[in-house]
PDB file of C-alpha atoms in Angstrom:
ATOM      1  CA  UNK A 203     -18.917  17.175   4.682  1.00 31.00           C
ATOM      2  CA  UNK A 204     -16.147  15.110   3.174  1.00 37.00           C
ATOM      3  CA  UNK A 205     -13.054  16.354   4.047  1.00 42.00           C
ATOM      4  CA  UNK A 206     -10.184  15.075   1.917  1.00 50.00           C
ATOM      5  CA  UNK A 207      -6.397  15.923   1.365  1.00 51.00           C
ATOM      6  CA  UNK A 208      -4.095  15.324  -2.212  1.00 51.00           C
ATOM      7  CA  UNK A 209      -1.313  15.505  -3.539  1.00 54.00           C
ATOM      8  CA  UNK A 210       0.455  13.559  -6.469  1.00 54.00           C
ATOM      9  CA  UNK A 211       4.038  12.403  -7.006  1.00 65.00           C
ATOM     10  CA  UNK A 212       4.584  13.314 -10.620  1.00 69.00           C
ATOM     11  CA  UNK A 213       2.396  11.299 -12.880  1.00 88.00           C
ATOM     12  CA  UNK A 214       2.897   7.945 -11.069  1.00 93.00           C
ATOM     13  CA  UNK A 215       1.389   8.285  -7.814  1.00 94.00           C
ATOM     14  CA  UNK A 216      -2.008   9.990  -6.561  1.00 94.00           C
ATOM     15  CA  UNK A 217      -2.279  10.572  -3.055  1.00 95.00           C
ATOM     16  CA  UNK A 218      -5.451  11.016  -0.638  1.00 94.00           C
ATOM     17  CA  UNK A 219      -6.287  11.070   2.659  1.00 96.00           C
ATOM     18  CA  UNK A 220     -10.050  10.632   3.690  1.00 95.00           C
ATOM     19  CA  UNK A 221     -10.464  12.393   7.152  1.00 94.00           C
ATOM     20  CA  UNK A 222     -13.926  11.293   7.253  1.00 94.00           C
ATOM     21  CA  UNK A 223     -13.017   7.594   6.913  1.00 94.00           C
ATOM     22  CA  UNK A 224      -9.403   8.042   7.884  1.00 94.00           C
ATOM     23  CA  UNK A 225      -8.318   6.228   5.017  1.00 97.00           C
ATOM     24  CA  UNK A 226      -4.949   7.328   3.487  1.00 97.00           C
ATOM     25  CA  UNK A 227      -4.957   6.159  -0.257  1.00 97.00           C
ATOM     26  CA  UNK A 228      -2.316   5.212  -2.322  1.00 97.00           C
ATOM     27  CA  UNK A 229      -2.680   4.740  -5.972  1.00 96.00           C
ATOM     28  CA  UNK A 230      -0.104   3.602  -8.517  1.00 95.00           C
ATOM     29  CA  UNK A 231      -0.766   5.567 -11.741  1.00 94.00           C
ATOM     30  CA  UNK A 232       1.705   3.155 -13.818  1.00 94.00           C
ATOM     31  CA  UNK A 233       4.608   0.564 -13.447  1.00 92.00           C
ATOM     32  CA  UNK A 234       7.752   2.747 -11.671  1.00 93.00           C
ATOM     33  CA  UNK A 235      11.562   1.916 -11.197  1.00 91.00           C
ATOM     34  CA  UNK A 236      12.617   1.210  -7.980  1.00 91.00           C
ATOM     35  CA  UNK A 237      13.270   5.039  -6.852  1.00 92.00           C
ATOM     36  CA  UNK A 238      10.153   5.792  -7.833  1.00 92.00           C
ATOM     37  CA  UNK A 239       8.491   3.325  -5.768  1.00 93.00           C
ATOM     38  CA  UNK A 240      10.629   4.336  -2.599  1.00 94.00           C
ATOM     39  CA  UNK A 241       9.823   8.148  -3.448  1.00 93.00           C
ATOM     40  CA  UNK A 242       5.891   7.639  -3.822  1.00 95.00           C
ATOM     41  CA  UNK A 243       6.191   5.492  -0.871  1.00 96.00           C
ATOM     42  CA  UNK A 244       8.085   7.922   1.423  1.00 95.00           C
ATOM     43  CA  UNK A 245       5.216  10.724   0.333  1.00 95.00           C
ATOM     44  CA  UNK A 246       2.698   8.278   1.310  1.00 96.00           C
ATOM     45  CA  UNK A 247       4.556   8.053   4.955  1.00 96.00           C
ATOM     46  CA  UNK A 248       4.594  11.422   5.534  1.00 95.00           C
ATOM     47  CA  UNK A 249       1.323  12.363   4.831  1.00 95.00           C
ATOM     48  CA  UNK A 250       0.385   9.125   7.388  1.00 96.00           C
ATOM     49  CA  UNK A 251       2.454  10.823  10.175  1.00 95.00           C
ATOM     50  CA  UNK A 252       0.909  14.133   9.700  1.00 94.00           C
ATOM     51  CA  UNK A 253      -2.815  12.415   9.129  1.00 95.00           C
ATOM     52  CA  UNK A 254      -1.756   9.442  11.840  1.00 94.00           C
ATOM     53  CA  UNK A 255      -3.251   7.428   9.526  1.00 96.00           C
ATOM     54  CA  UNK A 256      -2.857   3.924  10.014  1.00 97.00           C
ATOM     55  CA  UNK A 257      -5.605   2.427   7.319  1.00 98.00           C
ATOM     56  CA  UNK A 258      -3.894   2.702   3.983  1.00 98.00           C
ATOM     57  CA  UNK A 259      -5.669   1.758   0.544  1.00 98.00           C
ATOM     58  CA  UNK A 260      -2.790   0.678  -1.723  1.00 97.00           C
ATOM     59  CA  UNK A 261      -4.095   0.609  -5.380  1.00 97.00           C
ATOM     60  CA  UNK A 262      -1.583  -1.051  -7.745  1.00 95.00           C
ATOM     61  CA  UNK A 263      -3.668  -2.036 -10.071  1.00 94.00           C
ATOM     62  CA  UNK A 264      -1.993  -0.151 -12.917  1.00 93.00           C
ATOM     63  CA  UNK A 265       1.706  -1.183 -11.963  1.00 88.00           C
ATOM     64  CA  UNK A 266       1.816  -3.845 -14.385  1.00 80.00           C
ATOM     65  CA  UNK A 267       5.480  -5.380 -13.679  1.00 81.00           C
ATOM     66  CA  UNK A 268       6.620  -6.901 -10.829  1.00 76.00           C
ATOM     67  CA  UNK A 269       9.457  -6.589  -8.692  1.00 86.00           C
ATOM     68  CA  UNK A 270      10.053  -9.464  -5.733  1.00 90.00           C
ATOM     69  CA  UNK A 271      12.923  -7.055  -4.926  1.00 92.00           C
ATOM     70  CA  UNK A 272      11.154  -3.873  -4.247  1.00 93.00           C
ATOM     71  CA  UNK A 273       7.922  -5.633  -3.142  1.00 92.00           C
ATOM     72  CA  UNK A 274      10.131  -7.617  -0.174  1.00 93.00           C
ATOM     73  CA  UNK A 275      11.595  -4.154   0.680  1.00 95.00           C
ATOM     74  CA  UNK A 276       8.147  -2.689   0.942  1.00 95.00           C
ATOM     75  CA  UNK A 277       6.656  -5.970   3.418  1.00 95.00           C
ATOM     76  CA  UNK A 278      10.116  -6.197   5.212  1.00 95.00           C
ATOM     77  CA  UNK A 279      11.812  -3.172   5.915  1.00 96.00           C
ATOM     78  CA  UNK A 280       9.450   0.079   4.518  1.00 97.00           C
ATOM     79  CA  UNK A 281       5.722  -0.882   6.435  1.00 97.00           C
ATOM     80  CA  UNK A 282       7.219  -1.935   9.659  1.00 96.00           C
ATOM     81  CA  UNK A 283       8.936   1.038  10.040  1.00 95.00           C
ATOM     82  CA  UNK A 284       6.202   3.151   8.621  1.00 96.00           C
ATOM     83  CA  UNK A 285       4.015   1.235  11.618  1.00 95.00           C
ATOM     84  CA  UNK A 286       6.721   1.614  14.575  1.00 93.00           C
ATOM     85  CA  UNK A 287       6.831   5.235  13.233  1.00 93.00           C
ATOM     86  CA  UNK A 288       2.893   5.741  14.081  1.00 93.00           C
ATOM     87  CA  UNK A 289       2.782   3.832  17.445  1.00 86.00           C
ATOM     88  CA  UNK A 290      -0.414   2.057  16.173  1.00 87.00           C
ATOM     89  CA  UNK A 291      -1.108  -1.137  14.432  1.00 93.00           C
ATOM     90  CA  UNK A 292      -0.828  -0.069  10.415  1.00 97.00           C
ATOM     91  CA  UNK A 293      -3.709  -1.829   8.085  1.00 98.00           C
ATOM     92  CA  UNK A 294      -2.594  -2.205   4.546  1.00 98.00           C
ATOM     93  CA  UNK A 295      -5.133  -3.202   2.048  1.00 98.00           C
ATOM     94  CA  UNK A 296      -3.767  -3.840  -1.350  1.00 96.00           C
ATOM     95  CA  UNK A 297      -5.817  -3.479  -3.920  1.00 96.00           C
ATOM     96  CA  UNK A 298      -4.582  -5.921  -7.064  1.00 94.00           C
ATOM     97  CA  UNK A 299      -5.927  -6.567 -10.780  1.00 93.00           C
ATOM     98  CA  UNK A 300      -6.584 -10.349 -11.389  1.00 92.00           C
ATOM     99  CA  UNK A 301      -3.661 -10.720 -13.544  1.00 90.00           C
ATOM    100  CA  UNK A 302      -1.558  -9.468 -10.698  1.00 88.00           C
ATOM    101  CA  UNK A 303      -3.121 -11.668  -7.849  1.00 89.00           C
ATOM    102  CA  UNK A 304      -2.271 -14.782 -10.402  1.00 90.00           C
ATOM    103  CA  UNK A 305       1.529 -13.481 -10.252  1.00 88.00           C
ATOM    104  CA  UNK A 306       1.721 -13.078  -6.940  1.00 88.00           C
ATOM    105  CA  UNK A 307       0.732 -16.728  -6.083  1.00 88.00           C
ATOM    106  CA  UNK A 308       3.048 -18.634  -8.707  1.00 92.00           C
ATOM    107  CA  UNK A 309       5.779 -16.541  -9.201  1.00 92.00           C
ATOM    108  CA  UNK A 310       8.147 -17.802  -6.373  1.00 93.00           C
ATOM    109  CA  UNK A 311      10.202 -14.110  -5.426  1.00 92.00           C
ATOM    110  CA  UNK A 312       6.556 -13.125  -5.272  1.00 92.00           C
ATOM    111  CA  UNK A 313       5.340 -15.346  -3.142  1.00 93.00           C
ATOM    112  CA  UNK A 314       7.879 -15.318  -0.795  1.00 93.00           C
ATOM    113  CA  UNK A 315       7.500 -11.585  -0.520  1.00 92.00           C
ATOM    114  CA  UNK A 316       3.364 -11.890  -0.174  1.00 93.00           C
ATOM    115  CA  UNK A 317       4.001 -14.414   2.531  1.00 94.00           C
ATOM    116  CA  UNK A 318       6.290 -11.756   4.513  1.00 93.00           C
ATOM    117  CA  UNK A 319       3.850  -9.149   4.154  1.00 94.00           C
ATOM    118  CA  UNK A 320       0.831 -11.773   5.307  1.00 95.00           C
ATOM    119  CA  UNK A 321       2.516 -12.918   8.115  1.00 95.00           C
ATOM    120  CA  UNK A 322       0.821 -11.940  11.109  1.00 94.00           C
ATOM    121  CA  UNK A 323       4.097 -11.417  12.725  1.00 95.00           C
ATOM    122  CA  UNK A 324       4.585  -7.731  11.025  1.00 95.00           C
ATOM    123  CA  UNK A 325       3.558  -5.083  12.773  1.00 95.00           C
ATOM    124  CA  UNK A 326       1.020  -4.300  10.370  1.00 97.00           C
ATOM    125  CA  UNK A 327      -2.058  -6.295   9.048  1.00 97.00           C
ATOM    126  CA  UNK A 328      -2.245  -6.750   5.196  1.00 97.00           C
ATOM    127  CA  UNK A 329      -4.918  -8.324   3.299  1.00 97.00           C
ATOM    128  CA  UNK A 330      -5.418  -8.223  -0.580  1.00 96.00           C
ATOM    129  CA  UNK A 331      -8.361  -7.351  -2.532  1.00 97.00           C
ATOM    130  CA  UNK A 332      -9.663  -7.501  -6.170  1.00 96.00           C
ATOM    131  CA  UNK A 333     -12.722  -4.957  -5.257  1.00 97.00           C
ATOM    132  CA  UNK A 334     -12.284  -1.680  -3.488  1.00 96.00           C
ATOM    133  CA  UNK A 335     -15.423  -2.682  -2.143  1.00 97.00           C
ATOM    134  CA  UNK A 336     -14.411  -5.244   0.457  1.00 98.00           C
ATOM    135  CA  UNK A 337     -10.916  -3.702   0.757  1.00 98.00           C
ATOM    136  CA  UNK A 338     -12.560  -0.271   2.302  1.00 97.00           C
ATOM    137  CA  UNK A 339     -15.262  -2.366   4.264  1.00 97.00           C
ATOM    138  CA  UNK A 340     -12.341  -4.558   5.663  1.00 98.00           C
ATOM    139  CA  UNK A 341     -10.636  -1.587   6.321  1.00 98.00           C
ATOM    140  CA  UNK A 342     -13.331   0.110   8.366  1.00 96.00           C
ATOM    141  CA  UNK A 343     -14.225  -2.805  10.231  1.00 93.00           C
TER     142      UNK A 343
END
């Protein structure tokens, strides 16, 4: 049986956690402001610490605009202290829309901040993915 817990922060955010795979997903319904982002995000934390879920599937594939401030607060200061809170090694895949993965590599503010969140310094492991395919697999590997 597939056992899976939800919940949603207002109509930007779906949240799910996967027992079976122990995969807690995030998905981004639409763009949000910065609050939003740190709201959604702090729901996703929570629900990690009570899962201990330390795979996360972060869909932002319908956030259309960018934010090199919020997304260097999320590799920086919000996922290291969302993986010294679980004791674990955190793995992040991001899942991204084509358009996105194109801003992400010439947009300097986003670069920088996709190069923070790559390093393999963090206490977490991020990868990005165009196909939830490949992001689960890598994942579960």
């Amino acid at each position: 049986m597939n056992s899976a817990l939800a919940s949603s922060c207002a109509d930007f955010l779906d949240l799910g956690y996967r027992a079976d795979i122990k995969v807690l997903t995030v998905r981004w319904l639409r763009s949000v402001s910065r609050e939003e982002l740190q709201a959604g995000f702090e729901q996703a934390r929570q629900l990690s610490l009570e899962q201990e879920a330390t795979r996360w599937l972060v869909d932002v594939r319908r956030r259309s605009s960018l934010d090199a401030v919020s997304s260097a607060w999320v590799a920086q200061d919000f996922l290291p202290m969302v993986a010294r809170g679980l004791g674990s090694r955190l793995m992040i895949a991001y899942l991204l829309s084509p358009a996105r993965e194109v801003v992400l590599r010439i947009d300097p503010g986003m670069r920088a901040a996709t190069e923070a969140a790559l390093n393999s310094a963090q206490p977490y492991s991020l990868q990005t993915f165009i196909d939830e395919g490949p992001a689960t697999q890598w994942l579960l590997a």
